[in-house]
């Protein structure tokens, strides 16, 4: 792996994600600094919920998915495998050297800026 990446950090197969949240900005004044934010959140049972300040109500799936989204939230379908418990990494500022321990052996890598 590249020196900035831990061994085994890359997935061995493509990861897939599921949408579970939509944040919507209701514009006021042409800026995200003004206006009102609401969200649509999908529960584990597949139902969608509309959250607006202190009120929460069930929402239609198509209503949630047809919004002009400001931000989307996804959850990974399958969690990654747990990291190697023997892996320890320490870092130094960019441009310095980095050393990490893997299976009890020290490995030095130069970092470039």
PDB file of C-alpha atoms in Angstrom:
ATOM      1  CA  UNK A   1       0.000   0.000   0.000  1.00  0.00           C
ATOM      2  CA  UNK A   2       1.036   3.650  -0.318  1.00  0.00           C
ATOM      3  CA  UNK A   3       3.015   4.877   2.714  1.00  0.00           C
ATOM      4  CA  UNK A   4       0.075   6.967   3.967  1.00  0.00           C
ATOM      5  CA  UNK A   5      -2.258   3.968   4.010  1.00  0.00           C
ATOM      6  CA  UNK A   6      -2.438   1.206   6.584  1.00  0.00           C
ATOM      7  CA  UNK A   7      -1.985  -2.358   5.318  1.00  0.00           C
ATOM      8  CA  UNK A   8      -5.403  -3.867   4.621  1.00  0.00           C
ATOM      9  CA  UNK A   9      -7.140  -0.460   4.556  1.00  0.00           C
ATOM     10  CA  UNK A  10      -8.556  -0.961   1.058  1.00  0.00           C
ATOM     11  CA  UNK A  11     -11.643  -3.100   0.574  1.00  0.00           C
ATOM     12  CA  UNK A  12     -11.218  -6.335  -1.296  1.00  0.00           C
ATOM     13  CA  UNK A  13     -14.591  -5.864  -3.003  1.00  0.00           C
ATOM     14  CA  UNK A  14     -16.743  -2.847  -3.890  1.00  0.00           C
ATOM     15  CA  UNK A  15     -18.629  -1.361  -0.954  1.00  0.00           C
ATOM     16  CA  UNK A  16     -22.311  -0.497  -1.238  1.00  0.00           C
ATOM     17  CA  UNK A  17     -24.257   2.045   0.799  1.00  0.00           C
ATOM     18  CA  UNK A  18     -27.913   2.721   1.631  1.00  0.00           C
ATOM     19  CA  UNK A  19     -29.475   6.147   1.978  1.00  0.00           C
ATOM     20  CA  UNK A  20     -30.905   6.771   5.457  1.00  0.00           C
ATOM     21  CA  UNK A  21     -31.101  10.547   5.770  1.00  0.00           C
ATOM     22  CA  UNK A  22     -31.880  13.629   3.699  1.00  0.00           C
ATOM     23  CA  UNK A  23     -31.331  17.192   4.937  1.00  0.00           C
ATOM     24  CA  UNK A  24     -33.310  19.867   3.102  1.00  0.00           C
ATOM     25  CA  UNK A  25     -32.677  23.611   3.216  1.00  0.00           C
ATOM     26  CA  UNK A  26     -35.722  25.802   2.685  1.00  0.00           C
ATOM     27  CA  UNK A  27     -34.098  28.868   1.180  1.00  0.00           C
ATOM     28  CA  UNK A  28     -34.688  32.331   2.508  1.00  0.00           C
ATOM     29  CA  UNK A  29     -32.661  35.125   0.991  1.00  0.00           C
ATOM     30  CA  UNK A  30     -30.672  33.010  -1.469  1.00  0.00           C
ATOM     31  CA  UNK A  31     -28.146  31.734   1.063  1.00  0.00           C
ATOM     32  CA  UNK A  32     -27.581  28.722   3.300  1.00  0.00           C
ATOM     33  CA  UNK A  33     -26.893  31.252   6.073  1.00  0.00           C
ATOM     34  CA  UNK A  34     -30.631  31.979   6.190  1.00  0.00           C
ATOM     35  CA  UNK A  35     -33.690  29.815   5.921  1.00  0.00           C
ATOM     36  CA  UNK A  36     -34.787  26.643   7.627  1.00  0.00           C
ATOM     37  CA  UNK A  37     -33.406  23.095   7.673  1.00  0.00           C
ATOM     38  CA  UNK A  38     -35.546  19.968   7.940  1.00  0.00           C
ATOM     39  CA  UNK A  39     -34.690  16.315   7.532  1.00  0.00           C
ATOM     40  CA  UNK A  40     -36.124  13.020   6.398  1.00  0.00           C
ATOM     41  CA  UNK A  41     -34.824   9.957   8.242  1.00  0.00           C
ATOM     42  CA  UNK A  42     -35.307   6.303   7.329  1.00  0.00           C
ATOM     43  CA  UNK A  43     -35.834   3.876  10.217  1.00  0.00           C
ATOM     44  CA  UNK A  44     -34.594   0.283  10.200  1.00  0.00           C
ATOM     45  CA  UNK A  45     -38.116  -0.907   9.319  1.00  0.00           C
ATOM     46  CA  UNK A  46     -37.944   1.090   6.054  1.00  0.00           C
ATOM     47  CA  UNK A  47     -40.369   3.845   7.079  1.00  0.00           C
ATOM     48  CA  UNK A  48     -39.435   7.491   6.446  1.00  0.00           C
ATOM     49  CA  UNK A  49     -39.935  10.249   9.017  1.00  0.00           C
ATOM     50  CA  UNK A  50     -40.058  14.010   8.561  1.00  0.00           C
ATOM     51  CA  UNK A  51     -38.243  15.982  11.277  1.00  0.00           C
ATOM     52  CA  UNK A  52     -38.980  19.688  11.598  1.00  0.00           C
ATOM     53  CA  UNK A  53     -37.673  21.302  14.788  1.00  0.00           C
ATOM     54  CA  UNK A  54     -39.712  19.778  17.617  1.00  0.00           C
ATOM     55  CA  UNK A  55     -42.193  17.844  15.452  1.00  0.00           C
ATOM     56  CA  UNK A  56     -41.725  14.428  13.865  1.00  0.00           C
ATOM     57  CA  UNK A  57     -44.237  12.776  11.560  1.00  0.00           C
ATOM     58  CA  UNK A  58     -44.265   9.838   9.208  1.00  0.00           C
ATOM     59  CA  UNK A  59     -43.457  10.722   5.594  1.00  0.00           C
ATOM     60  CA  UNK A  60     -44.098   9.119   2.256  1.00  0.00           C
ATOM     61  CA  UNK A  61     -40.991   7.477   0.737  1.00  0.00           C
ATOM     62  CA  UNK A  62     -41.349   9.322  -2.579  1.00  0.00           C
ATOM     63  CA  UNK A  63     -41.730  12.656  -0.797  1.00  0.00           C
ATOM     64  CA  UNK A  64     -38.482  12.049   1.085  1.00  0.00           C
ATOM     65  CA  UNK A  65     -36.610  10.919  -2.033  1.00  0.00           C
ATOM     66  CA  UNK A  66     -37.843  13.720  -4.290  1.00  0.00           C
ATOM     67  CA  UNK A  67     -36.530  16.575  -2.145  1.00  0.00           C
ATOM     68  CA  UNK A  68     -33.873  19.026  -3.317  1.00  0.00           C
ATOM     69  CA  UNK A  69     -31.259  17.674  -0.900  1.00  0.00           C
ATOM     70  CA  UNK A  70     -28.743  19.870   0.869  1.00  0.00           C
ATOM     71  CA  UNK A  71     -26.989  16.863   2.416  1.00  0.00           C
ATOM     72  CA  UNK A  72     -27.410  13.074   2.180  1.00  0.00           C
ATOM     73  CA  UNK A  73     -26.490  10.452   4.775  1.00  0.00           C
ATOM     74  CA  UNK A  74     -25.564   6.871   3.905  1.00  0.00           C
ATOM     75  CA  UNK A  75     -24.781   3.768   5.902  1.00  0.00           C
ATOM     76  CA  UNK A  76     -22.502   1.020   4.629  1.00  0.00           C
ATOM     77  CA  UNK A  77     -24.327  -2.247   3.816  1.00  0.00           C
ATOM     78  CA  UNK A  78     -21.637  -4.519   5.195  1.00  0.00           C
ATOM     79  CA  UNK A  79     -19.287  -3.389   7.941  1.00  0.00           C
ATOM     80  CA  UNK A  80     -15.567  -3.605   7.285  1.00  0.00           C
ATOM     81  CA  UNK A  81     -13.608  -6.376   8.910  1.00  0.00           C
ATOM     82  CA  UNK A  82     -12.068  -5.419  12.225  1.00  0.00           C
ATOM     83  CA  UNK A  83      -8.567  -3.999  11.882  1.00  0.00           C
ATOM     84  CA  UNK A  84      -5.569  -6.169  12.670  1.00  0.00           C
ATOM     85  CA  UNK A  85      -5.196  -5.954  16.477  1.00  0.00           C
ATOM     86  CA  UNK A  86      -1.392  -6.061  16.073  1.00  0.00           C
ATOM     87  CA  UNK A  87      -1.333  -2.930  13.911  1.00  0.00           C
ATOM     88  CA  UNK A  88      -0.173   0.260  15.633  1.00  0.00           C
ATOM     89  CA  UNK A  89       0.720   3.471  13.862  1.00  0.00           C
ATOM     90  CA  UNK A  90       2.311   6.668  15.024  1.00  0.00           C
ATOM     91  CA  UNK A  91       2.626   9.699  12.806  1.00  0.00           C
ATOM     92  CA  UNK A  92       4.836  12.745  12.647  1.00  0.00           C
ATOM     93  CA  UNK A  93       4.048  16.049  10.924  1.00  0.00           C
ATOM     94  CA  UNK A  94       3.749  15.987   7.138  1.00  0.00           C
ATOM     95  CA  UNK A  95       7.174  15.899   5.525  1.00  0.00           C
ATOM     96  CA  UNK A  96       8.655  13.862   8.372  1.00  0.00           C
ATOM     97  CA  UNK A  97       9.058  10.144   8.705  1.00  0.00           C
ATOM     98  CA  UNK A  98       6.359   7.775   9.841  1.00  0.00           C
ATOM     99  CA  UNK A  99       6.921   4.517  11.583  1.00  0.00           C
ATOM    100  CA  UNK A 100       4.364   1.846  12.242  1.00  0.00           C
ATOM    101  CA  UNK A 101       4.438  -1.516  13.931  1.00  0.00           C
ATOM    102  CA  UNK A 102       3.063  -4.549  12.153  1.00  0.00           C
ATOM    103  CA  UNK A 103       3.334  -7.953  13.770  1.00  0.00           C
ATOM    104  CA  UNK A 104       6.026  -6.642  16.092  1.00  0.00           C
ATOM    105  CA  UNK A 105       8.322  -5.410  13.295  1.00  0.00           C
ATOM    106  CA  UNK A 106       9.194  -1.780  12.749  1.00  0.00           C
ATOM    107  CA  UNK A 107       8.836  -0.307   9.246  1.00  0.00           C
ATOM    108  CA  UNK A 108       9.909   3.242   8.324  1.00  0.00           C
ATOM    109  CA  UNK A 109       8.267   5.172   5.520  1.00  0.00           C
ATOM    110  CA  UNK A 110       9.155   8.614   4.246  1.00  0.00           C
ATOM    111  CA  UNK A 111       6.272  10.999   3.793  1.00  0.00           C
ATOM    112  CA  UNK A 112       6.340  13.525   0.992  1.00  0.00           C
ATOM    113  CA  UNK A 113       4.591  16.848   1.096  1.00  0.00           C
TER     114      UNK A 113
END
